[in-house]
Amino acid sequence: MAARSAFRRALPWLPRSPVASSLRQAHHVPSQRPFSTSLSASTPNPSSSKDPSVPDYAIPDPSRPTHFGFQTVTEAEKRERVAGVFASVAESYDRMNDLMSFGWHRVWKDHFVASLNPGFSPLGDPPRAPQHILDIAGGTGDIAFRLLHTAHVVNGNPDVRVTMSDINRAMLTVGKHRAARQLPASQQAALSFVEANAEDLTKARPLVPYPPDHSTSPDEYTGSEQPFFDPATATTGIPDASVDLYTVAFGIRNFSNIPAALREARRVLKPGGVFACLEFSKVVSSHPAGALFDAVYKEWSFRAIPLIGQLVAADRDSYQYLVESIARFPSQDEFRDMILDAGFVVAGDGYENLTGGVAAIHKGMKPRE
Amino acid sequence: MSSPAIPRPASVAAMRRILRPARLPQRPVTATPESCRSVCSGAAATRPGALNASSLRSPPSRARIPRPHLQPAARSYHSHDHPPPPGPFTPAESALLSAAYKRVPEHGFTQEALALGARDAGLLEISPAVFPGDGVFALIRWHLYTQRTALADTVDEVAAGTPAGPAGVAERVERLTWERLRANEAIVGRWQEALAIMAQPSHIPASLGELAQLADDILYLAGDVSVDPSWYTKRASLSAIYAAAELFQTTDTSPGFRETRAFLQRRLAEAAQAGAAVRSVGQWAGFTAGAVVNVLRSKGLRI
Ligand SMILES: C[S@@+](CC[C@H](N)C(=O)[O-])C[C@H]1O[C@@H](n2cnc3c(N)ncnc32)[C@H](O)[C@@H]1O
């Protein structure tokens, strides 16, 4: 129960139809806040953040009572439970990706990152320059972790740092928890988390976990109860020409203004920097096998996925949305042309189809002026 | 496929637009199928002076022209059963590949050459990631394409003093083929590895396509005007001979590749005598398999 609600809260970009939300209200009124923040942090006092003296509620006390859903538990228990919830969110999220792609998404992500070969640097003169990678719509970290692994381990280049960014603080918080569990310290040190809307990267702020955990002091906690990044809280931004590689995987179709996001990508990239996008795409139906696959895949995605979604996460609408957003996304050629229109140059056709076009990788380079 | 129309390979139509050697016979223009002229456009866009900018993909100058594809109708009985030739390169590709190519003699057709080239071009080490598939194969295609199209620039010099008539054609074929082989000089030490990459299943069509184009260009530049069925056999056997000579060249240590030229001349003479058996694809595959085996052996594999 908690996991399901958390899942929905972690994916709030999913639109809610009136019917769906009223249904949800009916079912979930008692659990609209499945895990509230700790008692203290849930009532942040704006003036207290200016107060230099640390309020006593800011000092973690594992035995202090706090809220978890409707239960009162100790902070220590809550930490554990929150971690548990996030684990199941992430799990549910992975399962969703598996279902959407027949499990292919792992293969595609591996290929995506391998084809970018981050951190590859022939030893030569002048010595290699550090690389900065920006993983947009980074979600729970699937791409960022792979990028770090390839750069640091495969290419043995520690001079690569990754900034993981997402508009959804809850997803990013899951990513941060996962990073803490899965990554070696050196890679964690090279990874940072930033809240931002891909359509306007001039406004950003370092991740304030959502819901806040007790490693965040209430002083820092300026976040609202919204899991979405609020541009009014921005403290920083991604500077012009500061990024070598911009990645976005299974994120761009959710953006409401794709051209704006592409312009921002161009702005933050250095000349010579690469934009790389992995996304569900249009099955190539000119090929007889492709046509068959297309028919089967459409049938599968429109009928089976929402049904399975209902079983897995009791959230048919969300899955329906995902399927429809994939169907609405432009074709390979159209999206390539959008990338060109944003001022990138491409090589070859500008894209590579994966699994007959179920997904595709698009890339563009920011030219020198 | 069975149409006895005048064969009109892709590259030549484009080349003719930029190169009109007054002394060399032209094929009758009336025979140019319109479909072919359109699909063949843009085969020679990268060399300086080439005017065809229509398929360059960059915001200011792009025109959305599909990449050249050989329509079935445009395929005459030079049964090139391969995908379109590795046509012109986009500006991004040209910038990266021309710089990386300079690094090939030292670093081979490798990711290293690409990254160093990117740096030389004022770009970033990550820039070669922009290639959708394999940047290394693009670098090989760059070599094949630029050296093939460069033949057109040297044809006047190379053909100077050759007689008219069939004997002249044969002589020019030999000289042009030799000219092309000489263009391998800077990278010859890296060429066996490149052949091994070209022999990967996903690259074979494009590699064979380039080879067929080369034979076609050489015969065209040499002034071969035959439109009879020998049109195909000549191209096929020249492809096979070139591929064999090139492989020979990768192991040739004689000064100025003397041995390679002698090898080339022997093969051409044999072909003229035997009436040229057509085994180009099979032979090419065989030769390339040989190269693959050599490369694997050099890497310590016992085969
Ligand atoms: C399906 S997830 C992909 C996560 C991850 N890249 C992966 O491949 O596993 C899509 C992500 O896009 C994010 N997103 C949606 N709209 C966004 C926007 N305008 N700016 C930044 N991120 C956005 C969502 O919050 C979500 O985390």
XYZ file of N, CA and C in Angstrom, chain A residues 116 120-122 125-126 244 271-274 337 340-341 345-349 351-352 363-365 368, chain B residues 57-59 62 64 67 90 92-93 111-112 115-116 119 121-127 129-132:
150
model
N 28.672 5.718 -26.211
C 29.160 7.060 -25.892
C 30.601 7.016 -25.394
N 36.698 8.066 -22.329
C 37.752 7.534 -23.179
C 38.698 8.656 -23.551
N 39.981 8.417 -23.352
C 40.945 9.479 -23.593
C 42.302 8.873 -23.884
N 42.763 8.976 -25.122
C 44.090 8.447 -25.418
C 45.118 9.274 -24.670
N 49.558 14.271 -25.572
C 49.880 15.628 -25.224
C 48.927 16.545 -25.960
N 48.257 17.455 -25.389
C 48.235 17.781 -23.967
C 47.449 16.745 -23.177
N 30.342 18.404 -21.354
C 30.901 17.674 -22.499
C 29.871 16.757 -23.137
N 31.271 23.688 -27.188
C 31.424 23.361 -28.614
C 32.137 22.010 -28.738
N 31.595 21.152 -29.565
C 32.133 19.794 -29.672
C 31.435 18.826 -28.734
N 30.634 19.362 -27.816
C 29.912 18.518 -26.874
C 28.795 17.752 -27.573
N 28.412 16.629 -26.959
C 27.477 15.721 -27.616
C 26.171 15.614 -26.829
N 15.330 15.873 -37.127
C 15.196 17.223 -37.666
C 15.001 18.258 -36.560
N 18.421 19.005 -35.377
C 19.088 19.916 -36.311
C 18.561 21.342 -36.129
N 17.263 21.456 -35.987
C 16.667 22.788 -35.831
C 17.188 23.488 -34.581
N 24.684 19.498 -35.167
C 25.001 18.780 -36.392
C 24.967 17.291 -36.071
N 24.698 16.482 -37.078
C 24.600 15.044 -36.844
C 25.547 14.311 -37.780
N 25.773 13.054 -37.486
C 26.560 12.202 -38.373
C 25.626 11.139 -38.936
N 25.871 10.756 -40.173
C 25.026 9.746 -40.804
C 23.578 10.178 -40.777
N 22.702 9.250 -40.412
C 21.284 9.573 -40.347
C 20.931 10.332 -39.062
N 20.707 8.961 -36.170
C 20.145 8.069 -35.146
C 20.487 6.615 -35.450
N 20.293 5.816 -34.448
C 20.536 4.380 -34.567
C 19.318 3.672 -33.982
N 21.739 11.330 -31.683
C 22.873 12.103 -31.185
C 23.105 13.317 -32.062
N 23.605 14.345 -31.437
C 23.980 15.541 -32.182
C 25.181 16.170 -31.511
N 25.952 16.916 -32.289
C 27.109 17.589 -31.718
C 26.914 19.094 -31.840
N 31.425 24.009 -33.501
C 32.167 25.222 -33.117
C 31.522 26.387 -33.846
N 24.053 18.030 -43.979
C 23.045 18.234 -42.958
C 23.547 19.195 -41.921
N 23.293 20.427 -42.093
C 23.562 21.358 -41.024
C 22.518 22.425 -41.151
N 22.248 23.105 -40.068
C 21.101 23.997 -40.086
C 21.129 25.022 -41.212
N 21.035 23.130 -45.058
C 20.576 21.799 -45.375
C 19.327 21.842 -46.229
N 16.472 18.942 -47.146
C 16.136 17.606 -46.696
C 16.037 16.646 -47.854
N 19.048 10.458 -48.249
C 20.352 9.949 -48.651
C 20.156 9.148 -49.924
N 28.433 14.292 -43.591
C 27.861 15.524 -43.053
C 29.014 16.417 -42.583
N 29.634 17.557 -39.705
C 30.189 17.054 -38.447
C 31.164 15.917 -38.729
N 30.746 15.025 -39.640
C 31.612 13.898 -39.969
C 32.898 14.376 -40.644
N 39.598 4.211 -32.131
C 38.991 5.253 -31.297
C 40.035 6.294 -30.896
N 41.276 5.844 -30.725
C 42.334 6.788 -30.359
C 42.477 7.852 -31.433
N 39.593 10.260 -31.250
C 39.616 11.197 -30.119
C 40.717 12.239 -30.311
N 41.880 11.782 -30.782
C 42.974 12.735 -30.996
C 42.621 13.706 -32.114
N 40.358 16.347 -30.927
C 41.090 17.358 -30.175
C 41.833 18.297 -31.134
N 40.989 19.086 -34.011
C 40.036 19.939 -34.725
C 39.405 20.968 -33.796
N 39.906 21.059 -32.581
C 39.347 22.026 -31.642
C 38.042 21.556 -31.030
N 37.779 20.260 -31.150
C 36.565 19.705 -30.547
C 36.966 18.968 -29.268
N 36.086 18.100 -28.792
C 36.338 17.433 -27.523
C 36.603 15.947 -27.748
N 37.223 15.324 -26.763
C 37.471 13.891 -26.887
C 36.174 13.098 -26.988
N 35.123 13.647 -26.445
C 33.836 12.955 -26.499
C 33.163 13.153 -27.860
N 33.617 14.134 -28.648
C 32.911 14.468 -29.893
C 32.667 13.267 -30.819
N 31.687 10.550 -30.219
C 30.493 9.799 -29.797
C 29.301 10.141 -30.665
N 29.385 11.211 -31.438
C 28.239 11.620 -32.256
C 27.947 10.611 -33.379
N 28.903 9.780 -33.723
C 28.618 8.796 -34.778
C 27.550 7.822 -34.300
N 26.499 7.643 -35.091
C 25.397 6.797 -34.633
C 25.823 5.343 -34.486
